[in-house]
Amino acid sequence: MSAPTARPVRGTRDLFGEVLRRHRRVVETARSLALRYAFAEIETPILEFTDLFARSLGEGSDVVSKEMYSFTDRGGDSITLRPEGTAAVVRAAMAGSLLQLRPLKLFYHGPMFRYERPQKGRLRQFHQVGVEVLGAAEPAADVECILMGRHLLEELGLGEAVVLELNSLGNLESRRRYREVLVSYLRRREGELSPESRVRLQRNPLRVLDSKDAGDRRVVAEAPRLTDHLDEESRRFFEEVCDRLDSLGVAYRINPHLVRGLDYYTHTAFEFTTDRLGAQGAVLAGGRYDGLMAALGGPDLPGIGWAAGVERLAMLLSEAPPAPRPLAVIPVGEEAEGEAWRLAQELRRAGFVVDLAYRGRAGQRMKRADRLGCRFALSLGGDELARGTVRLRDLDSGEEREIARDELADTLLGLGAERR
RNA sequence: GCGGGCGUAGCUCAGCUGGUUAGAGCACCAGGUUGUGGUCCUGGGGGUCACGGGUUCGAAUCCCGUCGCUCGCCCCA
C-alpha cells in the first residue's frame, strides 16, 4: 500500500465506480447543453509550449511562476501540461481557420494540471468543462455565457446551491486608469496591508480588493471604487449586461471586489459560488478577455468564456447516477455452455447489457449476478435447450418463469431491461 | 511555500495510564446446497500496527524524524 508504484501521484486519483459516474454526469450534461446552445466542441492537446501560458496568464501570476508542470522535451522545447483551457482554445482558433465564422462559439472539457497543495475540491490533475465565445464584442455574448452557466448548474440540480456574483472591470482604458488610482491609494496605506497584499500591490494590485485579511478589508473598504472609474462606454456595457439578465430573470449580486488580476481581462467578471465545499467556493467562473488574442500575437478580437470545475460540481451532486444493471446469462451444466454464449452475443447485438461468467456452477454464477447488481438472470440447461426456452429470473422479486427463445427480446424490453 | 488533524486487515474502526500468539463488524474465498442469488450456519485467507530511529526487561501504545492522507492559508475551477 505504501509502495510508491502502487499509489497514484500526489494530487491525482483514479476515477472508478460512483465517482466516475458523477464525473461523467457533469461532463455529459455540459456537453449536451453546449450543443443545445449551438456551441461546437473542441479538444486541444494537453501539451502546449510553455510560452503560451507565460504570455496569457502573465509571468508574475502564481500559476505560471510556481504551479505549472513544465519540462524540456527531447527536442529541447519547453513544454507545459496545460493549467487551464482558455489559452489553448484561443490558440487553436487562431492557428486554424476557425475564426472565419464569427462569433465562434466553442465548448471544451478535459484534464488540467497545477502543482498546488491538494485540498478538498482541489487536485493537481483536475478537470474542467468550459466555453469560449470569440469575436463578439456585444454584451449579448456575456449574457449568453452567464445564462448557459446558470442553466448548467440548474440541470445538475444545483440552482439552489450557488449564487452568482457579478462585476465589471471596464474596458482596457478605464481599467488602466483605475489601476493607477488604486495603486497610489494603496501605497499611501501600505503600512496597514498584510504582507501578502504588499506583494500583490507589486504584481497584481487589483487582487488586494478580494483579500480575506481583516486589516486589508478595512483599507479596501475606503479605497476608490472601480465602478466610479468606468468611462461612459464601460458603464453602458455593464448596464446592458445587467438589464438583459434582469429581463431574463437571472438573479445576481454585484460584488465590486470581484476581480481578475490579469491585464487582458475587461468588462464582465462573474463567479458562481457555493458555501458547501469548504474553502473552495467557486464552481463556475469566467469573464471577458478582450485583450487576450492580441497578447498572443493574433488578431485583436474580443472574447468571453467560463470554466467550471468538474470535481467540485461532481461532489455537489446530491446523488450518484446508478450503475447499469446487466442481464446475467447462466448456463446450467457443461452442455449448455455453447448455447449460453450464442444467447449472450445475440442479446448484446440487440443492445442489452449482458454479463457471462467464465466458470462456476449455476449457484455460484447466480451469486455473481447478485453481486454485480443484475436485474435479471437468464438460465438454460438441458431441459431448456430441448424445449428452445430460457428461464428468466427477476432477481429483485425472485420470480422465475420460462420463456420461448424467440419471445425473449420482446419480453426483456417490456420488463425494462437495460440497453446501451 | 506556511499551519492544524490523522496513519492498526480490502473498508469502517476498537485496542493506546507500555505487559503472553493484535481484535470486531462489513467485504472476500470455500463448504453446507454437483439446476438457482439474497437469509442462515460452518470453516478459511488476509496485518513488516505507514516507515526509520530512540527510551525500556518489554512498544501498536511513550519520544523524535521521514513519508503519506486530510483540512485550512496562499492561489484558483
Tab-separated table of C-alpha atoms (C1' of nucleotides) in Angstrom:
chain	number	residue	atom	x	y	z
A	1	MET	CA	0.000	0.000	0.000
A	2	SER	CA	2.814	2.394	0.752
A	3	ALA	CA	4.995	1.180	-2.107
A	4	PRO	CA	5.455	4.122	-4.480
A	5	THR	CA	4.488	2.076	-7.546
A	6	ALA	CA	1.157	1.093	-6.009
A	7	ARG	CA	-0.036	4.597	-5.328
A	8	PRO	CA	-1.114	7.429	-7.570
A	9	VAL	CA	0.926	10.627	-7.821
A	10	ARG	CA	0.020	13.139	-5.124
A	11	GLY	CA	-2.972	15.189	-6.111
A	12	THR	CA	-4.135	12.703	-8.765
A	13	ARG	CA	-6.671	9.941	-8.420
A	14	ASP	CA	-8.189	7.019	-10.219
A	15	LEU	CA	-11.766	7.548	-11.307
A	16	PHE	CA	-13.966	4.487	-10.928
A	17	GLY	CA	-17.458	3.446	-9.972
A	18	GLU	CA	-19.644	6.049	-8.341
A	19	VAL	CA	-17.023	8.799	-8.508
A	20	LEU	CA	-16.555	8.271	-12.232
A	21	ARG	CA	-20.303	8.217	-12.858
A	22	ARG	CA	-20.689	11.562	-11.074
A	23	HIS	CA	-17.852	12.942	-13.163
A	24	ARG	CA	-19.452	11.694	-16.369
A	25	ARG	CA	-22.808	13.163	-15.424
A	26	VAL	CA	-21.239	16.616	-15.123
A	27	VAL	CA	-19.314	16.407	-18.388
A	28	GLU	CA	-22.164	14.867	-20.383
A	29	THR	CA	-24.669	17.387	-19.058
A	30	ALA	CA	-22.356	20.247	-20.003
A	31	ARG	CA	-21.665	18.838	-23.453
A	32	SER	CA	-25.300	18.248	-24.229
A	33	LEU	CA	-26.176	21.740	-23.042
A	34	ALA	CA	-23.398	23.336	-25.083
A	35	LEU	CA	-24.647	21.562	-28.189
A	36	ARG	CA	-28.136	22.898	-27.481
A	37	TYR	CA	-26.688	26.421	-27.437
A	38	ALA	CA	-25.093	25.609	-30.818
A	39	PHE	CA	-21.558	25.625	-29.451
A	40	ALA	CA	-19.095	23.367	-31.280
A	41	GLU	CA	-16.910	21.026	-29.250
A	42	ILE	CA	-13.135	21.350	-29.473
A	43	GLU	CA	-10.412	19.203	-27.983
A	44	THR	CA	-6.953	20.678	-27.767
A	45	PRO	CA	-3.729	18.885	-26.769
A	46	ILE	CA	-2.810	18.586	-23.110
A	47	LEU	CA	0.749	19.637	-24.024
A	48	GLU	CA	1.438	23.200	-25.113
A	49	PHE	CA	4.538	25.355	-25.431
A	50	THR	CA	5.264	26.935	-22.048
A	51	ASP	CA	5.334	30.325	-23.706
A	52	LEU	CA	1.593	30.166	-24.427
A	53	PHE	CA	0.761	30.234	-20.735
A	54	ALA	CA	3.549	32.599	-19.795
A	55	ARG	CA	2.083	35.109	-22.227
A	56	SER	CA	-1.593	34.531	-21.494
A	57	LEU	CA	-1.513	34.204	-17.711
A	58	GLY	CA	1.401	36.553	-17.161
A	59	GLU	CA	4.895	35.765	-15.873
A	60	GLY	CA	4.045	37.142	-12.470
A	61	SER	CA	0.953	35.040	-11.859
A	62	ASP	CA	1.084	32.306	-9.248
A	63	VAL	CA	0.104	29.707	-11.797
A	64	VAL	CA	2.985	30.494	-14.126
A	65	SER	CA	5.616	31.265	-11.513
A	66	LYS	CA	5.113	28.232	-9.291
A	67	GLU	CA	2.304	25.913	-10.266
A	68	MET	CA	2.994	24.668	-13.783
A	69	TYR	CA	4.125	21.196	-14.760
A	70	SER	CA	6.816	22.225	-17.232
A	71	PHE	CA	9.649	20.238	-18.721
A	72	THR	CA	12.098	20.325	-21.574
A	73	ASP	CA	11.308	17.679	-24.154
A	74	ARG	CA	13.875	15.651	-26.076
A	75	GLY	CA	13.909	18.210	-28.842
A	76	GLY	CA	14.808	20.987	-26.406
A	77	ASP	CA	11.413	22.726	-26.338
A	78	SER	CA	9.893	23.913	-23.086
A	79	ILE	CA	6.548	22.140	-22.768
A	80	THR	CA	3.807	22.548	-20.162
A	81	LEU	CA	0.844	20.419	-19.153
A	82	ARG	CA	-1.994	22.903	-19.553
A	83	PRO	CA	-3.057	24.573	-16.294
A	84	GLU	CA	-6.277	25.930	-17.817
A	85	GLY	CA	-8.223	25.779	-21.036
A	86	THR	CA	-8.762	29.268	-22.421
A	87	ALA	CA	-5.274	29.956	-23.763
A	88	ALA	CA	-5.193	26.703	-25.707
A	89	VAL	CA	-8.654	27.191	-27.191
A	90	VAL	CA	-7.764	30.721	-28.280
A	91	ARG	CA	-4.500	29.466	-29.756
A	92	ALA	CA	-6.310	26.735	-31.657
A	93	ALA	CA	-8.831	29.212	-33.011
A	94	MET	CA	-6.008	31.465	-34.197
A	95	ALA	CA	-3.980	28.639	-35.665
A	96	GLY	CA	-6.794	27.160	-37.723
A	97	SER	CA	-9.199	28.931	-39.964
A	98	LEU	CA	-11.860	28.735	-37.281
A	99	LEU	CA	-12.270	32.461	-36.930
A	100	GLN	CA	-13.774	32.967	-40.361
A	101	LEU	CA	-17.214	32.474	-38.892
A	102	ARG	CA	-17.725	34.937	-36.076
A	103	PRO	CA	-18.634	34.806	-33.369
A	104	LEU	CA	-17.028	31.427	-32.848
A	105	LYS	CA	-18.666	29.514	-30.006
A	106	LEU	CA	-16.706	26.632	-28.520
A	107	PHE	CA	-17.113	24.052	-25.756
A	108	TYR	CA	-14.264	22.010	-24.297
A	109	HIS	CA	-13.523	19.667	-21.436
A	110	GLY	CA	-10.536	17.784	-20.137
A	111	PRO	CA	-7.813	17.445	-17.523
A	112	MET	CA	-5.821	20.447	-16.289
A	113	PHE	CA	-2.662	20.378	-14.173
A	114	ARG	CA	-1.429	22.645	-11.399
A	115	TYR	CA	1.228	21.904	-8.818
A	116	GLU	CA	-0.615	23.021	-5.676
A	117	ARG	CA	-1.200	21.611	-2.195
A	118	PRO	CA	-4.117	19.225	-2.624
A	119	GLN	CA	-7.219	20.128	-0.677
A	120	LYS	CA	-10.932	19.396	-0.707
A	121	GLY	CA	-12.093	20.207	-4.224
A	122	ARG	CA	-8.558	20.957	-5.381
A	123	LEU	CA	-6.364	18.388	-7.084
A	124	ARG	CA	-3.160	18.578	-9.091
A	125	GLN	CA	-4.826	16.868	-12.002
A	126	PHE	CA	-8.346	18.174	-12.137
A	127	HIS	CA	-10.944	18.525	-14.859
A	128	GLN	CA	-12.796	21.418	-16.317
A	129	VAL	CA	-15.646	21.996	-18.706
A	130	GLY	CA	-15.722	25.381	-20.319
A	131	VAL	CA	-16.993	27.572	-23.120
A	132	GLU	CA	-15.470	30.438	-25.085
A	133	VAL	CA	-17.114	32.915	-27.451
A	134	LEU	CA	-14.539	34.518	-29.724
A	135	GLY	CA	-15.021	37.559	-31.906
A	136	ALA	CA	-18.099	39.004	-30.201
A	137	ALA	CA	-17.909	42.462	-28.665
A	138	GLU	CA	-21.606	42.620	-27.779
A	139	PRO	CA	-22.885	42.370	-24.202
A	140	ALA	CA	-25.233	39.714	-25.572
A	141	ALA	CA	-22.298	37.303	-25.621
A	142	ASP	CA	-21.631	37.916	-21.926
A	143	VAL	CA	-25.280	37.350	-21.203
A	144	GLU	CA	-25.454	34.122	-23.168
A	145	CYS	CA	-22.397	32.756	-21.363
A	146	ILE	CA	-23.809	33.574	-17.954
A	147	LEU	CA	-27.167	32.142	-18.951
A	148	MET	CA	-25.504	28.916	-20.023
A	149	GLY	CA	-23.579	28.687	-16.788
A	150	ARG	CA	-26.751	29.157	-14.788
A	151	HIS	CA	-28.562	26.636	-16.976
A	152	LEU	CA	-25.849	24.024	-16.472
A	153	LEU	CA	-25.951	24.412	-12.714
A	154	GLU	CA	-29.743	24.082	-12.791
A	155	GLU	CA	-29.606	20.954	-14.944
A	156	LEU	CA	-27.267	19.471	-12.377
A	157	GLY	CA	-29.753	20.261	-9.641
A	158	LEU	CA	-27.500	22.932	-8.138
A	159	GLY	CA	-29.600	26.001	-8.784
A	160	GLU	CA	-30.213	26.478	-5.076
A	161	ALA	CA	-26.654	25.662	-4.094
A	162	VAL	CA	-24.980	28.602	-5.812
A	163	VAL	CA	-25.157	32.355	-6.062
A	164	LEU	CA	-23.987	34.468	-8.979
A	165	GLU	CA	-21.616	37.331	-8.302
A	166	LEU	CA	-21.030	39.895	-10.988
A	167	ASN	CA	-18.726	42.825	-11.585
A	168	SER	CA	-17.269	44.914	-14.357
A	169	LEU	CA	-13.623	45.771	-14.784
A	170	GLY	CA	-14.382	48.183	-17.600
A	171	ASN	CA	-12.558	48.442	-20.876
A	172	LEU	CA	-8.768	48.420	-21.121
A	173	GLU	CA	-8.539	52.191	-20.783
A	174	SER	CA	-10.822	52.505	-17.716
A	175	ARG	CA	-9.120	49.655	-16.113
A	176	ARG	CA	-5.655	51.081	-16.571
A	177	ARG	CA	-6.751	54.413	-15.130
A	178	TYR	CA	-8.396	52.794	-12.141
A	179	ARG	CA	-5.360	50.703	-11.518
A	180	GLU	CA	-3.195	53.821	-11.211
A	181	VAL	CA	-5.629	55.427	-8.797
A	182	LEU	CA	-5.845	52.273	-6.711
A	183	VAL	CA	-2.079	51.776	-6.562
A	184	SER	CA	-1.437	55.307	-5.392
A	185	TYR	CA	-4.127	54.929	-2.712
A	186	LEU	CA	-2.758	51.574	-1.532
A	187	ARG	CA	0.798	52.913	-1.475
A	188	ARG	CA	-0.287	55.594	0.973
A	189	ARG	CA	-1.685	52.931	3.310
A	190	GLU	CA	0.829	50.213	2.575
A	191	GLY	CA	1.801	50.011	6.213
A	192	GLU	CA	-1.666	48.725	7.116
A	193	LEU	CA	-1.648	45.954	4.496
A	194	SER	CA	-0.854	42.287	5.146
A	195	PRO	CA	2.485	41.000	3.852
A	196	GLU	CA	0.580	39.071	1.143
A	197	SER	CA	-1.147	42.189	-0.059
A	198	ARG	CA	2.104	44.127	-0.159
A	199	VAL	CA	3.312	41.523	-2.634
A	200	ARG	CA	0.036	41.798	-4.566
A	201	LEU	CA	0.473	45.547	-4.695
A	202	GLN	CA	3.620	44.982	-6.745
A	203	ARG	CA	2.416	42.224	-9.027
A	204	ASN	CA	-1.312	42.314	-9.130
A	205	PRO	CA	-2.811	45.300	-7.317
A	206	LEU	CA	-6.461	44.579	-8.154
A	207	ARG	CA	-6.233	41.340	-6.214
A	208	VAL	CA	-5.851	43.295	-2.994
A	209	LEU	CA	-9.556	44.061	-3.390
A	210	ASP	CA	-10.639	40.488	-2.714
A	211	SER	CA	-8.227	39.747	0.121
A	212	LYS	CA	-9.739	37.908	3.094
A	213	ASP	CA	-7.415	39.542	5.610
A	214	ALA	CA	-9.315	41.705	8.103
A	215	GLY	CA	-6.795	44.555	8.009
A	216	ASP	CA	-6.774	44.554	4.221
A	217	ARG	CA	-10.561	44.706	4.191
A	218	ARG	CA	-10.520	47.853	6.269
A	219	VAL	CA	-8.177	49.502	3.810
A	220	VAL	CA	-10.181	48.220	0.848
A	221	ALA	CA	-13.465	49.475	2.290
A	222	GLU	CA	-12.227	53.034	1.934
A	223	ALA	CA	-10.479	52.513	-1.378
A	224	PRO	CA	-11.571	54.285	-4.549
A	225	ARG	CA	-14.247	52.204	-6.227
A	226	LEU	CA	-13.804	50.605	-9.591
A	227	THR	CA	-17.382	51.448	-10.567
A	228	ASP	CA	-16.630	55.150	-10.083
A	229	HIS	CA	-13.826	54.979	-12.596
A	230	LEU	CA	-15.619	53.344	-15.502
A	231	ASP	CA	-15.874	55.508	-18.582
A	232	GLU	CA	-19.111	56.046	-20.463
A	233	GLU	CA	-18.650	53.059	-22.790
A	234	SER	CA	-17.783	50.717	-19.950
A	235	ARG	CA	-20.706	51.861	-17.859
A	236	ARG	CA	-23.170	51.358	-20.704
A	237	PHE	CA	-21.760	47.936	-21.434
A	238	PHE	CA	-22.211	46.798	-17.856
A	239	GLU	CA	-25.699	48.279	-17.672
A	240	GLU	CA	-26.769	46.380	-20.725
A	241	VAL	CA	-25.471	43.096	-19.302
A	242	CYS	CA	-27.354	43.744	-16.076
A	243	ASP	CA	-30.551	44.831	-17.830
A	244	ARG	CA	-30.641	41.760	-20.004
A	245	LEU	CA	-30.019	39.482	-17.045
A	246	ASP	CA	-32.826	41.235	-15.173
A	247	SER	CA	-35.243	40.824	-18.042
A	248	LEU	CA	-34.370	37.128	-18.264
A	249	GLY	CA	-34.940	36.666	-14.551
A	250	VAL	CA	-31.333	35.758	-13.700
A	251	ALA	CA	-30.536	36.668	-10.103
A	252	TYR	CA	-27.107	38.081	-9.283
A	253	ARG	CA	-25.305	40.121	-6.711
A	254	ILE	CA	-22.915	42.830	-7.769
A	255	ASN	CA	-19.621	42.381	-5.977
A	256	PRO	CA	-17.302	45.334	-6.634
A	257	HIS	CA	-14.410	43.354	-5.180
A	258	LEU	CA	-14.700	40.503	-7.643
A	259	VAL	CA	-11.665	40.976	-9.883
A	260	ARG	CA	-9.363	39.286	-12.317
A	261	GLY	CA	-5.751	40.156	-11.927
A	262	LEU	CA	-4.530	39.792	-15.456
A	263	ASP	CA	-4.186	42.674	-17.840
A	264	TYR	CA	-6.260	41.349	-20.695
A	265	TYR	CA	-9.415	40.870	-18.618
A	266	THR	CA	-12.026	43.516	-19.344
A	267	HIS	CA	-15.656	44.326	-18.626
A	268	THR	CA	-17.667	41.438	-17.215
A	269	ALA	CA	-16.295	39.197	-14.471
A	270	PHE	CA	-18.564	36.624	-12.825
A	271	GLU	CA	-18.446	33.719	-10.460
A	272	PHE	CA	-20.988	31.151	-9.320
A	273	THR	CA	-20.028	30.228	-5.767
A	274	THR	CA	-21.254	27.785	-3.148
A	275	ASP	CA	-20.835	27.546	0.598
A	276	ARG	CA	-20.999	23.723	0.530
A	277	LEU	CA	-17.409	22.969	-0.428
A	278	GLY	CA	-15.352	24.371	2.415
A	279	ALA	CA	-12.654	26.717	1.219
A	280	GLN	CA	-13.289	26.111	-2.473
A	281	GLY	CA	-16.282	28.314	-3.164
A	282	ALA	CA	-16.012	28.979	-6.886
A	283	VAL	CA	-17.561	26.279	-9.048
A	284	LEU	CA	-18.001	28.118	-12.342
A	285	ALA	CA	-16.276	31.373	-13.155
A	286	GLY	CA	-15.365	33.465	-16.133
A	287	GLY	CA	-15.292	36.799	-17.799
A	288	ARG	CA	-14.433	38.878	-20.808
A	289	TYR	CA	-10.868	38.968	-22.112
A	290	ASP	CA	-10.798	41.427	-24.976
A	291	GLY	CA	-7.033	41.852	-24.860
A	292	LEU	CA	-6.018	38.208	-24.866
A	293	MET	CA	-5.897	37.297	-28.508
A	294	ALA	CA	-3.790	40.307	-29.368
A	295	ALA	CA	-1.479	39.497	-26.446
A	296	LEU	CA	-0.942	36.073	-28.017
A	297	GLY	CA	0.070	37.640	-31.288
A	298	GLY	CA	-3.220	37.059	-33.066
A	299	PRO	CA	-5.870	39.415	-34.440
A	300	ASP	CA	-7.262	41.898	-31.946
A	301	LEU	CA	-10.565	40.106	-31.354
A	302	PRO	CA	-12.634	40.154	-28.193
A	303	GLY	CA	-13.518	37.027	-26.249
A	304	ILE	CA	-15.501	35.824	-23.282
A	305	GLY	CA	-15.950	32.488	-21.560
A	306	TRP	CA	-16.056	30.489	-18.372
A	307	ALA	CA	-14.698	27.303	-16.879
A	308	ALA	CA	-16.228	25.029	-14.272
A	309	GLY	CA	-14.513	22.525	-12.001
A	310	VAL	CA	-15.813	19.045	-12.736
A	311	GLU	CA	-14.696	17.557	-9.393
A	312	ARG	CA	-16.348	20.362	-7.475
A	313	LEU	CA	-19.624	20.006	-9.331
A	314	ALA	CA	-19.475	16.217	-9.048
A	315	MET	CA	-19.121	16.484	-5.272
A	316	LEU	CA	-22.171	18.709	-5.103
A	317	LEU	CA	-24.467	16.304	-6.966
A	318	SER	CA	-26.995	15.085	-4.458
A	319	GLU	CA	-26.895	11.528	-5.724
A	320	ALA	CA	-24.674	9.492	-7.971
A	321	PRO	CA	-26.065	8.202	-11.249
A	322	PRO	CA	-26.821	4.487	-10.870
A	323	ALA	CA	-24.570	1.790	-12.293
A	324	PRO	CA	-26.014	-0.232	-15.181
A	325	ARG	CA	-27.818	-3.418	-14.183
A	326	PRO	CA	-26.758	-6.167	-16.579
A	327	LEU	CA	-28.541	-9.347	-17.553
A	328	ALA	CA	-26.679	-12.439	-16.348
A	329	VAL	CA	-26.648	-15.388	-18.718
A	330	ILE	CA	-26.134	-18.600	-16.762
A	331	PRO	CA	-25.514	-21.964	-18.394
A	332	VAL	CA	-26.524	-24.929	-16.240
A	333	GLY	CA	-24.141	-27.771	-16.910
A	334	GLU	CA	-21.377	-28.143	-19.440
A	335	GLU	CA	-23.695	-28.961	-22.361
A	336	ALA	CA	-25.378	-25.513	-22.198
A	337	GLU	CA	-22.133	-23.519	-22.335
A	338	GLY	CA	-22.088	-23.050	-26.117
A	339	GLU	CA	-25.731	-22.013	-26.340
A	340	ALA	CA	-25.290	-19.593	-23.436
A	341	TRP	CA	-22.555	-17.804	-25.365
A	342	ARG	CA	-24.673	-17.653	-28.509
A	343	LEU	CA	-27.547	-16.232	-26.463
A	344	ALA	CA	-25.311	-13.640	-24.808
A	345	GLN	CA	-23.998	-12.431	-28.177
A	346	GLU	CA	-27.494	-12.253	-29.599
A	347	LEU	CA	-28.660	-10.101	-26.702
A	348	ARG	CA	-25.597	-7.859	-26.832
A	349	ARG	CA	-26.179	-7.281	-30.535
A	350	ALA	CA	-29.714	-6.243	-29.618
A	351	GLY	CA	-28.258	-3.642	-27.250
A	352	PHE	CA	-28.727	-5.370	-23.903
A	353	VAL	CA	-26.123	-5.217	-21.151
A	354	VAL	CA	-25.056	-8.822	-20.590
A	355	ASP	CA	-22.600	-10.477	-18.220
A	356	LEU	CA	-21.422	-14.037	-18.723
A	357	ALA	CA	-19.171	-15.600	-16.089
A	358	TYR	CA	-16.258	-17.722	-17.272
A	359	ARG	CA	-16.702	-20.501	-14.733
A	360	GLY	CA	-18.679	-21.837	-11.791
A	361	ARG	CA	-21.777	-23.812	-11.027
A	362	ALA	CA	-25.175	-22.285	-11.551
A	363	GLY	CA	-25.386	-21.288	-7.891
A	364	GLN	CA	-22.038	-19.544	-7.931
A	365	ARG	CA	-22.924	-17.695	-11.084
A	366	MET	CA	-26.240	-16.652	-9.616
A	367	LYS	CA	-24.362	-15.238	-6.653
A	368	ARG	CA	-22.072	-13.330	-9.001
A	369	ALA	CA	-25.120	-11.963	-10.806
A	370	ASP	CA	-26.467	-10.744	-7.491
A	371	ARG	CA	-23.186	-9.060	-6.575
A	372	LEU	CA	-22.944	-7.380	-9.949
A	373	GLY	CA	-26.330	-5.841	-9.296
A	374	CYS	CA	-28.012	-7.694	-12.165
A	375	ARG	CA	-31.696	-7.122	-12.590
A	376	PHE	CA	-32.421	-10.396	-14.403
A	377	ALA	CA	-30.759	-13.783	-14.740
A	378	LEU	CA	-31.319	-15.971	-17.772
A	379	SER	CA	-30.517	-19.618	-17.148
A	380	LEU	CA	-30.572	-22.525	-19.525
A	381	GLY	CA	-29.736	-26.204	-19.089
A	382	GLY	CA	-30.568	-29.474	-20.809
A	383	ASP	CA	-34.322	-29.071	-20.331
A	384	GLU	CA	-34.460	-25.571	-21.765
A	385	LEU	CA	-32.161	-26.487	-24.642
A	386	ALA	CA	-34.543	-29.303	-25.590
A	387	ARG	CA	-37.563	-27.005	-25.466
A	388	GLY	CA	-35.954	-23.940	-27.083
A	389	THR	CA	-36.578	-21.824	-23.967
A	390	VAL	CA	-34.712	-19.991	-21.204
A	391	ARG	CA	-35.581	-19.411	-17.566
A	392	LEU	CA	-35.985	-15.733	-16.779
A	393	ARG	CA	-35.478	-14.876	-13.148
A	394	ASP	CA	-36.243	-11.470	-11.679
A	395	LEU	CA	-33.522	-11.019	-9.093
A	396	ASP	CA	-35.404	-8.304	-7.232
A	397	SER	CA	-38.607	-10.295	-6.698
A	398	GLY	CA	-37.234	-13.827	-7.026
A	399	GLU	CA	-39.929	-14.756	-9.549
A	400	GLU	CA	-38.887	-17.102	-12.322
A	401	ARG	CA	-40.632	-18.148	-15.493
A	402	GLU	CA	-39.842	-19.987	-18.694
A	403	ILE	CA	-39.809	-18.016	-21.924
A	404	ALA	CA	-39.548	-19.162	-25.530
A	405	ARG	CA	-36.270	-18.030	-27.103
A	406	ASP	CA	-37.973	-16.163	-29.932
A	407	GLU	CA	-40.033	-14.092	-27.480
A	408	LEU	CA	-37.153	-13.298	-25.183
A	409	ALA	CA	-36.005	-9.949	-26.583
A	410	ASP	CA	-39.518	-8.502	-26.609
A	411	THR	CA	-40.184	-9.758	-23.094
A	412	LEU	CA	-36.970	-8.181	-21.816
A	413	LEU	CA	-37.829	-4.907	-23.472
A	414	GLY	CA	-41.238	-4.968	-21.893
A	415	LEU	CA	-39.688	-5.503	-18.487
A	416	GLY	CA	-37.359	-2.574	-18.974
A	417	ALA	CA	-34.092	-4.496	-19.145
A	418	GLU	CA	-31.196	-2.086	-19.565
A	419	ARG	CA	-29.819	-1.332	-23.021
A	420	ARG	CA	-26.837	0.737	-24.009
B	1	G	C1'	5.749	27.634	0.372
B	2	C	C1'	3.236	28.025	5.730
B	3	G	C1'	-0.041	25.904	9.753
B	4	G	C1'	-3.611	22.128	12.172
B	5	G	C1'	-5.539	16.947	12.408
B	6	C	C1'	-4.823	11.798	11.265
B	7	G	C1'	-1.966	6.901	9.635
B	8	U	C1'	-3.917	-0.673	13.124
B	9	A	C1'	-6.906	-6.286	7.716
B	10	G	C1'	-9.782	-4.513	1.148
B	11	C	C1'	-13.382	-0.858	4.117
B	12	U	C1'	-15.153	1.357	8.990
B	13	C	C1'	-12.899	1.204	13.442
B	14	A	C1'	-11.614	-0.978	18.695
B	15	G	C1'	-7.076	-1.903	21.333
B	16	C	C1'	-3.186	3.217	23.205
B	17	U	C1'	-2.482	5.059	32.168
B	18	G	C1'	3.554	0.160	27.909
B	19	G	C1'	2.814	-6.485	29.564
B	20	U	C1'	1.632	-13.557	26.675
B	21	U	C1'	0.198	-15.762	19.997
B	22	A	C1'	-3.166	-7.882	17.582
B	23	G	C1'	-9.267	-7.904	17.582
B	24	A	C1'	-14.538	-6.822	15.811
B	25	G	C1'	-18.133	-5.715	12.070
B	26	C	C1'	-18.571	-5.468	6.944
B	27	A	C1'	-16.198	-7.361	2.475
B	28	C	C1'	-13.656	-11.649	0.138
B	29	C	C1'	-12.935	-17.297	-0.663
B	30	A	C1'	-14.768	-22.327	0.244
B	31	G	C1'	-18.380	-25.734	2.113
B	32	G	C1'	-23.464	-26.875	3.985
B	33	U	C1'	-26.842	-26.672	-1.197
B	34	U	C1'	-22.849	-31.231	-8.003
B	35	G	C1'	-30.328	-26.977	-11.832
B	36	U	C1'	-30.543	-21.077	-8.997
B	37	G	C1'	-28.547	-15.399	-5.727
B	38	G	C1'	-30.242	-12.517	-1.309
B	39	U	C1'	-31.183	-15.033	4.757
B	40	C	C1'	-28.773	-18.582	7.966
B	41	C	C1'	-24.733	-21.969	9.706
B	42	U	C1'	-19.522	-23.761	9.487
B	43	G	C1'	-14.637	-23.093	8.049
B	44	G	C1'	-10.679	-20.190	5.576
B	45	G	C1'	-7.311	-16.470	3.530
B	46	G	C1'	-5.657	-11.936	4.688
B	47	G	C1'	-1.546	-7.352	9.161
B	48	U	C1'	6.534	-5.704	8.335
B	49	C	C1'	0.158	-1.993	13.704
B	50	A	C1'	2.840	3.862	7.402
B	51	C	C1'	8.448	3.813	7.508
B	52	G	C1'	13.089	4.640	10.303
B	53	G	C1'	15.344	5.568	14.843
B	54	G	C1'	15.150	6.291	20.313
B	55	U	C1'	13.508	5.148	25.593
B	56	U	C1'	12.528	0.298	28.106
B	57	C	C1'	13.457	-6.236	30.633
B	58	G	C1'	9.267	-5.448	27.173
B	59	A	C1'	6.434	-0.581	22.267
B	60	A	C1'	0.519	-0.786	18.019
B	61	U	C1'	0.731	2.019	22.794
B	62	C	C1'	5.752	6.914	25.043
B	63	C	C1'	9.524	10.391	22.297
B	64	C	C1'	11.979	12.183	17.644
B	65	G	C1'	12.437	12.186	12.374
B	66	U	C1'	10.621	10.881	7.471
B	67	C	C1'	6.696	9.687	4.180
B	68	G	C1'	1.541	9.622	3.128
B	69	C	C1'	-3.524	11.295	3.658
B	70	U	C1'	-6.621	15.255	5.073
B	71	C	C1'	-8.356	20.298	6.369
B	72	G	C1'	-7.086	25.469	6.333
B	73	C	C1'	-3.711	29.815	4.490
B	74	C	C1'	-1.991	31.266	-0.371
B	75	C	C1'	-3.973	30.624	-5.303
B	76	C	C1'	-7.784	29.128	-8.055
B	77	A	C1'	-12.480	25.853	-11.142
